Structures are given as C-alpha cells and as structure tokens.
PDB file of C-alpha atoms in Angstrom:
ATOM      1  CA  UNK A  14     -14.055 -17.387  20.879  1.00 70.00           C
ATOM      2  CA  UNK A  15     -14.903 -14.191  21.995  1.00 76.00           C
ATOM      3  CA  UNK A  16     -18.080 -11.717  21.282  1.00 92.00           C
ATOM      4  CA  UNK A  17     -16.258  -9.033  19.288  1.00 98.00           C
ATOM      5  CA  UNK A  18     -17.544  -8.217  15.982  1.00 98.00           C
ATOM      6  CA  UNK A  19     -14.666  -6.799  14.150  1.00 98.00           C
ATOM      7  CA  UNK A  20     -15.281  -6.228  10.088  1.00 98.00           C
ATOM      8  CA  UNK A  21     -13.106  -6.396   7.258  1.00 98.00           C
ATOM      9  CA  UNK A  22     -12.749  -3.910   4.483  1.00 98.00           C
ATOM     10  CA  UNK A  23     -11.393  -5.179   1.580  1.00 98.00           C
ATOM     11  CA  UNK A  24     -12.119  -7.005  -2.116  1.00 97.00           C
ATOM     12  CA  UNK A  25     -14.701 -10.000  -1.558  1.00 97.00           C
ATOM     13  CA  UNK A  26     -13.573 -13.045  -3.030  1.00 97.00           C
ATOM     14  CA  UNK A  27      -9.442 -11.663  -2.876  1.00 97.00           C
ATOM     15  CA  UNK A  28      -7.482 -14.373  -1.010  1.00 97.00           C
ATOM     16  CA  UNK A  29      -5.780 -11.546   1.066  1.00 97.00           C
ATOM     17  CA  UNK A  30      -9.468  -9.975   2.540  1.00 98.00           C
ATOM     18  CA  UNK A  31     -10.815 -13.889   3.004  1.00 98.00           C
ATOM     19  CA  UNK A  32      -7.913 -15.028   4.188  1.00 98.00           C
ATOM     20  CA  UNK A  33      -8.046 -12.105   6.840  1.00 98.00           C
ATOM     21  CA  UNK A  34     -11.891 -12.393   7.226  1.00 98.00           C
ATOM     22  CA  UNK A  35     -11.100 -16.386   8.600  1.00 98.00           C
ATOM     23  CA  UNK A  36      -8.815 -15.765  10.640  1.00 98.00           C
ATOM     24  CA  UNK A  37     -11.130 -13.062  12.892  1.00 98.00           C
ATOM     25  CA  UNK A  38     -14.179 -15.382  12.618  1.00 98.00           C
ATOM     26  CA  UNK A  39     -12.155 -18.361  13.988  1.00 98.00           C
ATOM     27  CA  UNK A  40     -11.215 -16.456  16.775  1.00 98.00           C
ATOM     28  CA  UNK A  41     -14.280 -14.419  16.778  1.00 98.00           C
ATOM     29  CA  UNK A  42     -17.051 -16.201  15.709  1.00 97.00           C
ATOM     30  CA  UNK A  43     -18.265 -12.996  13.983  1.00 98.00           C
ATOM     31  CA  UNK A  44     -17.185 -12.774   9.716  1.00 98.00           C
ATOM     32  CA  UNK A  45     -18.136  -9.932   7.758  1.00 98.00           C
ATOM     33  CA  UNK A  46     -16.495  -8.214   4.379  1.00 98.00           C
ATOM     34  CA  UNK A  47     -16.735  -4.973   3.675  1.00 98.00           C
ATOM     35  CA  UNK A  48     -17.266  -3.706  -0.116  1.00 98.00           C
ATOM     36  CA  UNK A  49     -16.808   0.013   0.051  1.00 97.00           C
ATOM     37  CA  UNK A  50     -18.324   0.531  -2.984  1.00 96.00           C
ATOM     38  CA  UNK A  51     -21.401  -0.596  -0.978  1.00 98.00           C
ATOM     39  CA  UNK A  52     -21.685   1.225   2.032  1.00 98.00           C
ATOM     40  CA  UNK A  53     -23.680   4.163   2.778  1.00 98.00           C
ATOM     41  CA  UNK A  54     -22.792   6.843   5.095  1.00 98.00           C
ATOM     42  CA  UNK A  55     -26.396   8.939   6.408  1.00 98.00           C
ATOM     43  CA  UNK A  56     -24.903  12.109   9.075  1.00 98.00           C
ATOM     44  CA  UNK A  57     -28.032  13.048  10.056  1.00 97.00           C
ATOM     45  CA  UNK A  58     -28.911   9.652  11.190  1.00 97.00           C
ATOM     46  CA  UNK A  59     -25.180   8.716  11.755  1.00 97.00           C
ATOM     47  CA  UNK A  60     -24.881   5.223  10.478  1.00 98.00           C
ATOM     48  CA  UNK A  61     -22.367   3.676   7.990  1.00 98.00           C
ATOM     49  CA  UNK A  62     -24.776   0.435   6.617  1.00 98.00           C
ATOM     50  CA  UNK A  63     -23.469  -2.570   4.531  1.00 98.00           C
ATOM     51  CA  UNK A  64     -25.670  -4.848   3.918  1.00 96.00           C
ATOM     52  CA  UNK A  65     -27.959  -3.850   6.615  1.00 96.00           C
ATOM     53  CA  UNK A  66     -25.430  -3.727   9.206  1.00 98.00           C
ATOM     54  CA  UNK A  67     -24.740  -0.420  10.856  1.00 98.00           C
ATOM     55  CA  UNK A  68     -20.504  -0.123  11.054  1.00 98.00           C
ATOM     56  CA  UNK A  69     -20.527   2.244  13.461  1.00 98.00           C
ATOM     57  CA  UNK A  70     -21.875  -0.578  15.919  1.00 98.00           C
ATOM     58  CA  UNK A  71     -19.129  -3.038  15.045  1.00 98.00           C
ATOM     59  CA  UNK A  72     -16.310  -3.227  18.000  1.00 98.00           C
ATOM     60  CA  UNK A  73     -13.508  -3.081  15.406  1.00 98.00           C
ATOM     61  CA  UNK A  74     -12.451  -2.646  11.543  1.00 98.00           C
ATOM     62  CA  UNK A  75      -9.753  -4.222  10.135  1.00 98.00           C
ATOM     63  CA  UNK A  76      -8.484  -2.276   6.320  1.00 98.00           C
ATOM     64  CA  UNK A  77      -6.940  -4.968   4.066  1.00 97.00           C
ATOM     65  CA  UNK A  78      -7.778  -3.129   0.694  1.00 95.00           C
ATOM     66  CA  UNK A  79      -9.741  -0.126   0.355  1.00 94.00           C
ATOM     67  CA  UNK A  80     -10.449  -0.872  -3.911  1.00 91.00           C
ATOM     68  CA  UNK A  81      -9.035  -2.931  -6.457  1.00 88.00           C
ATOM     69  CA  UNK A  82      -7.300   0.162  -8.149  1.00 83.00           C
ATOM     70  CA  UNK A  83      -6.148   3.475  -6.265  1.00 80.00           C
ATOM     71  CA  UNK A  84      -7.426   6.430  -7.722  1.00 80.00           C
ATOM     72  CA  UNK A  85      -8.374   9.419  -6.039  1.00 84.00           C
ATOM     73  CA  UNK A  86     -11.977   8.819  -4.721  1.00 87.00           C
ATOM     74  CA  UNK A  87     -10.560   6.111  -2.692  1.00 92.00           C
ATOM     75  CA  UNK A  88      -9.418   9.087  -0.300  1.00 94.00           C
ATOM     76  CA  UNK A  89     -13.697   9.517  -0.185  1.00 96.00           C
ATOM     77  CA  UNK A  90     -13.923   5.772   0.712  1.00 96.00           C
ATOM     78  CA  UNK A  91     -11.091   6.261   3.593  1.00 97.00           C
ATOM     79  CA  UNK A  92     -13.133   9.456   5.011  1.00 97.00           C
ATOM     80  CA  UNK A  93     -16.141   7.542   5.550  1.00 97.00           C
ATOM     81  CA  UNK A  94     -13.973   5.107   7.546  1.00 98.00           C
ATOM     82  CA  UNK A  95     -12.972   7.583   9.440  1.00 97.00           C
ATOM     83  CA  UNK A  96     -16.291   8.550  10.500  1.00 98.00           C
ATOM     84  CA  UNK A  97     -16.665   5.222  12.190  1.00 98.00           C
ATOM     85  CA  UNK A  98     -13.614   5.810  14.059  1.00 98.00           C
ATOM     86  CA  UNK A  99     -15.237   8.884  15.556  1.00 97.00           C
ATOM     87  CA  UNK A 100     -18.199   7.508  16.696  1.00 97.00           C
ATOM     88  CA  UNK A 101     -15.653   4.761  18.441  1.00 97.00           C
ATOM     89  CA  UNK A 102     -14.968   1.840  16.190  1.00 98.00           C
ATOM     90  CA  UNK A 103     -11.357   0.841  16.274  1.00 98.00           C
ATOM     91  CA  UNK A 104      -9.962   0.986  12.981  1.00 98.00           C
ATOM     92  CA  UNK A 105      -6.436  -0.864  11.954  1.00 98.00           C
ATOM     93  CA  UNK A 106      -4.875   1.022  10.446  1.00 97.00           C
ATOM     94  CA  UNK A 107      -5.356   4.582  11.004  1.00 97.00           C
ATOM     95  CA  UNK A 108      -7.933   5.707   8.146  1.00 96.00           C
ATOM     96  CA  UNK A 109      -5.284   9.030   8.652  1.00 94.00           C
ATOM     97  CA  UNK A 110      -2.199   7.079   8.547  1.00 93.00           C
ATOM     98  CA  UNK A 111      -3.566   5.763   5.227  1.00 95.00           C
ATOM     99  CA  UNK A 112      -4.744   8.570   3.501  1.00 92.00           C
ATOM    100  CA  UNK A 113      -1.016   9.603   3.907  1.00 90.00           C
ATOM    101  CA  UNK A 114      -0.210   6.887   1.811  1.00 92.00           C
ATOM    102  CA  UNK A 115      -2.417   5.861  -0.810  1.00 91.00           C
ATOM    103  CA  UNK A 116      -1.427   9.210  -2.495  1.00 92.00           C
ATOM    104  CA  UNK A 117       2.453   8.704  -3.924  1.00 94.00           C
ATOM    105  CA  UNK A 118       3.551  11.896  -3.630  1.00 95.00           C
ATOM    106  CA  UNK A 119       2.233  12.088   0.413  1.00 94.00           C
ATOM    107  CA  UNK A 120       4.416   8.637   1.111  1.00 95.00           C
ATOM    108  CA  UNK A 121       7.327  10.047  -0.750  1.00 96.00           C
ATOM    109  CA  UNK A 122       7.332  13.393   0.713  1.00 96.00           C
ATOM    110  CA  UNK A 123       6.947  11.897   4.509  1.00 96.00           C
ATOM    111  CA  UNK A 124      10.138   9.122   3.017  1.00 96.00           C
ATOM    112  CA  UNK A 125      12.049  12.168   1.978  1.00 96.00           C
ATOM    113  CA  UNK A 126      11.601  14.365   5.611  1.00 95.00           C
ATOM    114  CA  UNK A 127      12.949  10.800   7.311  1.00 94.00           C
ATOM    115  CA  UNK A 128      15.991  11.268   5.828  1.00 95.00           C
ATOM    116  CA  UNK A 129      15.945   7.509   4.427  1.00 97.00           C
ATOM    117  CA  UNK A 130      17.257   7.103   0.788  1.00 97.00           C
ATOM    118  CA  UNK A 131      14.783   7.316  -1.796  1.00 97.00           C
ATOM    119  CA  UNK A 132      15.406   7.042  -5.947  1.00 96.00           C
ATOM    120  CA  UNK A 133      16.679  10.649  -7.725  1.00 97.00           C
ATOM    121  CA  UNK A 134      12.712  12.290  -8.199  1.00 98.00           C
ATOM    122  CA  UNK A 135      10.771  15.120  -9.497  1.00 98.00           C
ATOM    123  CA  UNK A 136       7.587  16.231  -9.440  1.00 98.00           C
ATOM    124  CA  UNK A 137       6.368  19.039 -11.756  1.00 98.00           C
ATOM    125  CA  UNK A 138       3.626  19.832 -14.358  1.00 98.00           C
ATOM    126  CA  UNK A 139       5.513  21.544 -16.767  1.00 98.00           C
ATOM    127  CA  UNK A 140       5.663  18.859 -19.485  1.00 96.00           C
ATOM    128  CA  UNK A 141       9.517  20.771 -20.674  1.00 96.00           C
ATOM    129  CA  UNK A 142      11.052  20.360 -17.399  1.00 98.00           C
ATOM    130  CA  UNK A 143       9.545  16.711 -17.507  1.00 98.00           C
ATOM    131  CA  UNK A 144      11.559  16.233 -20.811  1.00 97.00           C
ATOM    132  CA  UNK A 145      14.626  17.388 -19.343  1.00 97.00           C
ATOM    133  CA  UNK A 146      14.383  15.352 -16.298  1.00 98.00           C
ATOM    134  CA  UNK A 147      13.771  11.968 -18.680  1.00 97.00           C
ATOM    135  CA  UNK A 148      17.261  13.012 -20.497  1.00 97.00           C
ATOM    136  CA  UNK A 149      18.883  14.138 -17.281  1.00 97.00           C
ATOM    137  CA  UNK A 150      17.814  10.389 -15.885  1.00 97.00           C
ATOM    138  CA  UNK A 151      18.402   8.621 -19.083  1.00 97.00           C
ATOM    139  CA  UNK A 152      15.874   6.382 -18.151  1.00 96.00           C
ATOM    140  CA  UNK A 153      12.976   7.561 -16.182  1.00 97.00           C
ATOM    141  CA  UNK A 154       9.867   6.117 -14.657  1.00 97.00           C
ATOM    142  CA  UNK A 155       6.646   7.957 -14.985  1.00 98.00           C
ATOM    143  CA  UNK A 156       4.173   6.978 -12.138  1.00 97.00           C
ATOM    144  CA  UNK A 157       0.626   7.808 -11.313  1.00 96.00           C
ATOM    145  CA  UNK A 158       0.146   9.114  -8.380  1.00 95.00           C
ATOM    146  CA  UNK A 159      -2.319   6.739  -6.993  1.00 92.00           C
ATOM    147  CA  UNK A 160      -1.349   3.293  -8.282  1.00 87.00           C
ATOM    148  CA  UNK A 161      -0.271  -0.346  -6.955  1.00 82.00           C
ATOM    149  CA  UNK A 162       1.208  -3.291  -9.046  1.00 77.00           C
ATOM    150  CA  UNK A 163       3.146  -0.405 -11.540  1.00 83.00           C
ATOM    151  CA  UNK A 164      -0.272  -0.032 -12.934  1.00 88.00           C
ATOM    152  CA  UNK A 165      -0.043   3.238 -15.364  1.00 93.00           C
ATOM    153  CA  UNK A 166       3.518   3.476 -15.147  1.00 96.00           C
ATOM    154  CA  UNK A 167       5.511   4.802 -18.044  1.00 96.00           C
ATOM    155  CA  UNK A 168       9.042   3.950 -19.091  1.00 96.00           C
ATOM    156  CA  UNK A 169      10.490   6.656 -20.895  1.00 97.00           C
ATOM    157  CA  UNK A 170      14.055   7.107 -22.493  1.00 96.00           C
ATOM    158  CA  UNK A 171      14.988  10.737 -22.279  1.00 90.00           C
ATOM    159  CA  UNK A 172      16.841  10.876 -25.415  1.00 87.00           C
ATOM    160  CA  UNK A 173      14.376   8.571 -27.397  1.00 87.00           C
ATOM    161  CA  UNK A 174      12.264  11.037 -30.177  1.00 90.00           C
ATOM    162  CA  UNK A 175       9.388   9.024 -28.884  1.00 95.00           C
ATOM    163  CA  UNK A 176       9.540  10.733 -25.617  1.00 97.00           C
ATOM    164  CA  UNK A 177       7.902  14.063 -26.000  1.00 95.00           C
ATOM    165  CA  UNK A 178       4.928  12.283 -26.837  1.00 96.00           C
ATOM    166  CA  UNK A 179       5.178   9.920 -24.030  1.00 97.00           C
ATOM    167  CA  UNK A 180       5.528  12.584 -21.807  1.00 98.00           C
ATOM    168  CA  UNK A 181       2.412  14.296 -23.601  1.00 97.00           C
ATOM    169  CA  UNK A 182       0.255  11.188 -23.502  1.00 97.00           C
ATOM    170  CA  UNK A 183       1.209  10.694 -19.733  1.00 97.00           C
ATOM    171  CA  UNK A 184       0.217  14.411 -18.816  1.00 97.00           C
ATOM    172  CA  UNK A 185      -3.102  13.745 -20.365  1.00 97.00           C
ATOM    173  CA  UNK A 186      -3.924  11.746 -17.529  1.00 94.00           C
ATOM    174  CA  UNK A 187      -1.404  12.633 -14.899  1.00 96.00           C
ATOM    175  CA  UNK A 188      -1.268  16.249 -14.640  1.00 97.00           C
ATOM    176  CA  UNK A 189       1.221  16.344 -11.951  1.00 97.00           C
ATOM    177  CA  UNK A 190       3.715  14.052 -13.158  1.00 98.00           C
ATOM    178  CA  UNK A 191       6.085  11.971 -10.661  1.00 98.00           C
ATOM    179  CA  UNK A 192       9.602  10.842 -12.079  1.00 98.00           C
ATOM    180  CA  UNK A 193      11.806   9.077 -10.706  1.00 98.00           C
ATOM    181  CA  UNK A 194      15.323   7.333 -12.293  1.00 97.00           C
ATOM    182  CA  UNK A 195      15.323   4.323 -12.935  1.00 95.00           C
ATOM    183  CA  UNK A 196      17.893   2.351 -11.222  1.00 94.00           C
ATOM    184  CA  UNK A 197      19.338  -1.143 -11.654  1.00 90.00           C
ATOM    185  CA  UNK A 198      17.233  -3.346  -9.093  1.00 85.00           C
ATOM    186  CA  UNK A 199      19.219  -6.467 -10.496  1.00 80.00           C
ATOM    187  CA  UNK A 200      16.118  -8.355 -11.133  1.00 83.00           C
ATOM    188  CA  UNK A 201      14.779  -7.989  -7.740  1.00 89.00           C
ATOM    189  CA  UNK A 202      13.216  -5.741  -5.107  1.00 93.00           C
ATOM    190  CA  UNK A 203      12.321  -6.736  -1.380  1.00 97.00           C
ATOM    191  CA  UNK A 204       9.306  -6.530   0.793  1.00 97.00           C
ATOM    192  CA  UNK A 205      10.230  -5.918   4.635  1.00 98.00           C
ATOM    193  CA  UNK A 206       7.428  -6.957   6.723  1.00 98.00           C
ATOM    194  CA  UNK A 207       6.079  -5.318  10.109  1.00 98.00           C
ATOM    195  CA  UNK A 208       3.232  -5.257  12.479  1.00 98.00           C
ATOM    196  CA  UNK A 209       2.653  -2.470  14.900  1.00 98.00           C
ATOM    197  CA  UNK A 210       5.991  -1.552  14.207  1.00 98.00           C
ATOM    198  CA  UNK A 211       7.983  -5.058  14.851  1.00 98.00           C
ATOM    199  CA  UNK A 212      10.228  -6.549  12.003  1.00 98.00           C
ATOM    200  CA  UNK A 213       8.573  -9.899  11.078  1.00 98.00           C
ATOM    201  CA  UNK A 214      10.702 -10.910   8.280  1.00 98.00           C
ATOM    202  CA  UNK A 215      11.356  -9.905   4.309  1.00 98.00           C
ATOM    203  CA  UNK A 216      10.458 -11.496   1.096  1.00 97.00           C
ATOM    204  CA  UNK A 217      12.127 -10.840  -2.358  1.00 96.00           C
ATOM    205  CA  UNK A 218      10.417 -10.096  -5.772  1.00 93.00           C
ATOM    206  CA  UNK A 219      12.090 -11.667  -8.507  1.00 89.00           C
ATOM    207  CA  UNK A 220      11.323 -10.825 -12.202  1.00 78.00           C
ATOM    208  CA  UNK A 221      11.303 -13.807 -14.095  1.00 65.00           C
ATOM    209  CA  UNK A 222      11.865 -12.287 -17.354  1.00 61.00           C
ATOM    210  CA  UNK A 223      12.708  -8.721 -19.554  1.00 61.00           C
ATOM    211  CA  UNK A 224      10.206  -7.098 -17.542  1.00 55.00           C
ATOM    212  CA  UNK A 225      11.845  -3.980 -16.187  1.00 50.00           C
ATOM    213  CA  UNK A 226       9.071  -4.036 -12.485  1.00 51.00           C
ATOM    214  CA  UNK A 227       9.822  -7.067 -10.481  1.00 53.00           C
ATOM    215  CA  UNK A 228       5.394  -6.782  -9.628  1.00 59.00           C
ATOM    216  CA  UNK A 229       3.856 -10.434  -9.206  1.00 53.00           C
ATOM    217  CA  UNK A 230       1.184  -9.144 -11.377  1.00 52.00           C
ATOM    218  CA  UNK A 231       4.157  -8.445 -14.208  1.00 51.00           C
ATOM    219  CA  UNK A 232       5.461 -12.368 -13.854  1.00 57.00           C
ATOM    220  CA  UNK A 233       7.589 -11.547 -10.383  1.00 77.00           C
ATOM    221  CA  UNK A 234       8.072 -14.688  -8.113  1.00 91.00           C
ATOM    222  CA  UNK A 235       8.598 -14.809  -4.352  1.00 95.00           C
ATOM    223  CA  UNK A 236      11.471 -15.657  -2.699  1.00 95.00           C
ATOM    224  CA  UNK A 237      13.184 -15.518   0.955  1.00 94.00           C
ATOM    225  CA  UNK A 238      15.556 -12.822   1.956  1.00 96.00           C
ATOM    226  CA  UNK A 239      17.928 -12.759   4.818  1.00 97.00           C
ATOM    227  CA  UNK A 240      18.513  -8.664   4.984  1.00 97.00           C
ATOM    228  CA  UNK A 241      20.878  -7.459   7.602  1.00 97.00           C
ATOM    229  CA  UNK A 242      20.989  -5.623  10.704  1.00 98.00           C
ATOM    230  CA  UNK A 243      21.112  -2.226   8.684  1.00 97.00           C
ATOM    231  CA  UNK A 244      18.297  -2.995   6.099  1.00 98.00           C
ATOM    232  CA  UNK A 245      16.019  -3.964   9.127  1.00 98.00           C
ATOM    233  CA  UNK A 246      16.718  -0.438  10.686  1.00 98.00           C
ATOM    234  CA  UNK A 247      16.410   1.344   7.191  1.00 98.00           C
ATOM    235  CA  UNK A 248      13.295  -0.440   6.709  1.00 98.00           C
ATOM    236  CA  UNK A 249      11.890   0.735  10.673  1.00 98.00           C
ATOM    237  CA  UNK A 250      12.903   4.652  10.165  1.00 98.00           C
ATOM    238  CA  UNK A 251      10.858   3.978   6.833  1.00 98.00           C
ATOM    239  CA  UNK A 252       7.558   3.008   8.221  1.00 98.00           C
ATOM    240  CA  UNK A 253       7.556   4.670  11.836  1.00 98.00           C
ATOM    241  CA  UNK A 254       5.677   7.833  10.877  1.00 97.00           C
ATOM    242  CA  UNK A 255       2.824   6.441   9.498  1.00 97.00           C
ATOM    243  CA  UNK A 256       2.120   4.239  12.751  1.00 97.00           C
ATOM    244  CA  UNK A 257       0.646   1.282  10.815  1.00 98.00           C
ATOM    245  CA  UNK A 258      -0.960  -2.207  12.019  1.00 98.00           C
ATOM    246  CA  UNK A 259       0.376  -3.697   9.446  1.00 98.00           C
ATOM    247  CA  UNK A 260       2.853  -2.573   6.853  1.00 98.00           C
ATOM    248  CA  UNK A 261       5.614  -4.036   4.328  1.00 98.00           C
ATOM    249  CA  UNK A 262       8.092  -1.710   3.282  1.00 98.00           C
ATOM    250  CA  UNK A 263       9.649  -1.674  -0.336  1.00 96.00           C
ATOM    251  CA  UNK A 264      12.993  -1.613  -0.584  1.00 97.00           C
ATOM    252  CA  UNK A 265      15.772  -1.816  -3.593  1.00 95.00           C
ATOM    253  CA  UNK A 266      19.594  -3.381  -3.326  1.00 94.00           C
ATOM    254  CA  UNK A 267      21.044  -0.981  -6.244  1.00 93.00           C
ATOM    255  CA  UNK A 268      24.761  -0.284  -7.030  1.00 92.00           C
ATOM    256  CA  UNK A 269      24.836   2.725  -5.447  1.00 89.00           C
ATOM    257  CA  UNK A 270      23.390   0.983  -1.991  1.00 94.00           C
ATOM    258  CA  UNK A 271      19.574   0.202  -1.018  1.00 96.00           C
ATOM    259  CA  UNK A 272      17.249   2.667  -1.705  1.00 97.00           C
ATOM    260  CA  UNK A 273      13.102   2.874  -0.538  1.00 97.00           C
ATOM    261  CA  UNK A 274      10.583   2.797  -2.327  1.00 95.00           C
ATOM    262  CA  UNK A 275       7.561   3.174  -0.525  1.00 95.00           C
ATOM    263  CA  UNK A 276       5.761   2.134   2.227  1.00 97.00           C
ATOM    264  CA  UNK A 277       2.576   0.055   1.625  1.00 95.00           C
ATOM    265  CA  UNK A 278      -0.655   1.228   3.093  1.00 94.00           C
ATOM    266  CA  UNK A 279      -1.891  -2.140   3.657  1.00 94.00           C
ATOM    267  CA  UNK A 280       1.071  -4.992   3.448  1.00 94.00           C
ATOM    268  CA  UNK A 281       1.567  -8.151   1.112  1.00 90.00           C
ATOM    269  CA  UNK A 282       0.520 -11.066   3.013  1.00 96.00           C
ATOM    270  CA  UNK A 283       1.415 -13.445  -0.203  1.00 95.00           C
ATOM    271  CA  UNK A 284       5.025 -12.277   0.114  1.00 95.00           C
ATOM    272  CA  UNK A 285       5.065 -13.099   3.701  1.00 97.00           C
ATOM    273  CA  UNK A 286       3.245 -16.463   3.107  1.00 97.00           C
ATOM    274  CA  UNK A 287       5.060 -17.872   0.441  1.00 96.00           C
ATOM    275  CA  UNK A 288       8.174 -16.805   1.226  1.00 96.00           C
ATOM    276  CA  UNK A 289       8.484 -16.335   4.673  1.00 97.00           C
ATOM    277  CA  UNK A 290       5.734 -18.592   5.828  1.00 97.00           C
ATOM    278  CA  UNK A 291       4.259 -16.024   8.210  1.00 98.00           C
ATOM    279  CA  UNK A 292       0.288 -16.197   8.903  1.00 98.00           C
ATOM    280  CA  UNK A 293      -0.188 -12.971   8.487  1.00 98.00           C
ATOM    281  CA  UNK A 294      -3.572 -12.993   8.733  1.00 98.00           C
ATOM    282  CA  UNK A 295      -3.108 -14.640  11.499  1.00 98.00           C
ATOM    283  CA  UNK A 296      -1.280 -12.375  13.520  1.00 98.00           C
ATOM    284  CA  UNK A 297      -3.094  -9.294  12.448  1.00 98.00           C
ATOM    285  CA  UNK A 298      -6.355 -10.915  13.610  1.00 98.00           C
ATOM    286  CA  UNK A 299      -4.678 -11.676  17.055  1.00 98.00           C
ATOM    287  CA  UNK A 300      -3.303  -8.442  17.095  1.00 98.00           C
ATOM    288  CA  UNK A 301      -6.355  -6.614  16.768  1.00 98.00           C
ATOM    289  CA  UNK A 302      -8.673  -8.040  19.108  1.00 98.00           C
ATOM    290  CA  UNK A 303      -5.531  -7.906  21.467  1.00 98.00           C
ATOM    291  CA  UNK A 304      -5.666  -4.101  21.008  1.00 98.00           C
ATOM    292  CA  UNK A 305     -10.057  -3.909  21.750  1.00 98.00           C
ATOM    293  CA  UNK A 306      -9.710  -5.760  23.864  1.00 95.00           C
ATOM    294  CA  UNK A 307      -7.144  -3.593  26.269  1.00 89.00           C
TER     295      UNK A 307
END
C-alpha cells in the first residue's frame, strides 16, 4: 500500500474503468471514478470537484474513457483535465496526446506524416467530389469524425443509385466527410498492444458473421495473434508520436499488405485479457504510481 491518491476517469459501472479503479486501490488503498459529466471546473477558485473532492489535490489521474460516445465536446471534457495537469496532477495519458486522437482526422493526419501505411482516404465537404471518391473506391466507408465501435459509419457503393442520398444523409450530420476504401480485412483486424511505448502483445478481432466491421460491439470475437517482427515495428512507428501510457494500435492484414488504422486514445484491455491474458489494468496501475512516484 502506499498513500497516493490517484483517480480514474472513465464510465462507472464499465468493466474496463472498475477493473482499472481495483487495481490502483489494491495497491493504493485510495478508489475513486471519475464521471466527467460530473465535474466542475471554478478558475477563480481553481478547483476541479467530483463529488466533493477537489482533483487538482489528487497525486495522479489515470484516463480510461473520457464518455461513452466521442463527439466533439469531449475535447471540452479533455481541457478541463488538462487544467489539473497544470496545477500538478499527473495525468496518464497526456490530456494533449489525446486530444490528438479522439478527433479522426488529427490521428490520421499524424499516421499519414509517419509515413506508416494507412487505407486510400479523402477528406472533403463537397458532397460531388464525395460521390466520385465512393465510385473511384467502389466501396467506400463513410466515418464520423469522432466515433469508436464503427458507430455512425456508412457503407456506401459508389455506383449504387442509392448513393447520392447516402452521401446527402451522411453530410447532414458530418459536414466534413472522411472516406476511406474499403479493403478486404478477411474477416479480421488486430489490436497491437503497448504501454509507455513497449510491445505487450496483439489480439485479433474476428467477425463472426456478414458483418463487414470486425467491432465486438458488431458480433466480433477475440482471438490470439502471433504478428511478426515487422508488424511489431509497424505497429511502434504508429503510436510513438502520441507518447501514450497506454495504447493499442489497429492494424489490418489486406492483400495488398497490412495497413493502420488508427491508434486508440485509450487501449482495449478486453482484447488483451481475453486473448492475450495480460492484466492490463494491472500493469497500468503499477505503471503509474511507478511514474509519481519517481
């Protein structure tokens, strides 16, 4: 035990944020989960309270979800954070590092300067050029800019007569629209594990059925992966600039070769669990106070 108070952000009642919040009061003694939704930043007074607690008197935070769906004002919820990191809490990870991430575009952009292999994409607002990048793609997959679990995503064939109005009900809500091609994943996609920057081992999505995403929430099932020497290294140049605690990064095995996805703000411990039986919790927790600690 030690007398560190270290708090977790995250989704009360999610396995993920308890299973996190357990492992830092076992070693800790101290448990506390963070609802953003619930916590109220005063400047003048400068205190961050939840639930009568002032954050910015806490020794450490620990980020395991920031909401249950992205959408913009999560970037708020991420700012406040990063007020208690300059009045001297330790936040993991970087509020900064994941601002850069919960926004799609931002990952892909930061993906595309590493030089790592990413699917054919555009971005544009022009709902004509979107039309001719579905037909150019054949198959293309519209994406929100701030979603997780393919939540909001759109599957449009470019020479379907359905797909102007696709692309019109898509723009409604996604004014800058985000396209990539969609490429054969052969049923699976993999999740490449790291914290603080160490490979830790990689999981595989599975779709269990017709379901073009390979998402758990969309039927996917877990499985171990053995990737090799050169996966592990695409997978490292992939998540290096955004200096996370803890990060899993996405990658595809198409025809063409592996391609990345994106890098995930906050990590899958399920994947790592079930398929790699890695206590991620666990580790992060030790990690953490490791890092207060000095």
């Amino acid at each position: 035990m030690t007398d560190l108070r270290i708090g977790v952000v995250g989704i009360p009642g999610k396995w993920s944020t308890e299973a996190l919040a357990d492992a830092v009061e076992e070693r800790t003694g101290f448990r506390l989960v963070i609802d953003m939704g619930h916590v109220t930043l005063d400047l003048e007074r400068g205190t961050m309270l939840y639930d009568n607690i002032d954050l910015c008197k806490l020794d450490g935070l620990i980020i395991k979800k920031i909401s249950e769906i992205y959408k913009p004002d999560v970037l708020d919820r991420m700012e406040i954070l990063r007020y208690a990191q300059a009045r001297g809490v330790q936040v993991f990870s970087d509020p900064e590092a994941i601002i850069r991430l919960i926004d799609r575009l931002a990952c892909t952009v930061t993906l595309a300067a590493t030089g790592v292999p990413i699917p054919p994409t555009v971005i544009t607002e022009d709902p004509e050029v979107a039309l001719e990048t579905a037909a150019e793609f054949g198959t293309a997959v519209f994406k929100p800019l701030f979603s997780t679990k393919a939540r909001g995503m759109a599957l449009i064939e470019g020479d379907s007569f359905r797909a102007i109005n696709q692309i019109a009900s898509f723009a409604s809500n996604n004014p800058v629209m985000y396209i990539q091609k969609k490429l054969d994943l052969s049923g699976k996609d993999l999740g490449l594990i790291f914290l603080d920057g160490e490979y830790l081992g990689t999981y595989a999505r599975a779709s269990q059925g017709n379901t073009w995403n390979t998402t758990i929430d969309s039927g996917g099932k877990y499985e171990p992966f053995e990737p090799d020497a050169e996966l592990i290294e695409m997978a490292r140049k992939a998540q290096e600039p955004f200096g996370l605690t803890f990060t899993t990064v996405d990658i595809a095995l198409t025809p063409q070769g592996p391609i990345v996805f994106e890098v995930s703000a906050f990590g899958g411990y399920g994947g790592a669990k079930y398929a790699c039986g890695i206590d991620a919790p666990g580790l992060v927790a030790d990690h953490v106070i490791g890092k207060i600690r000095g």
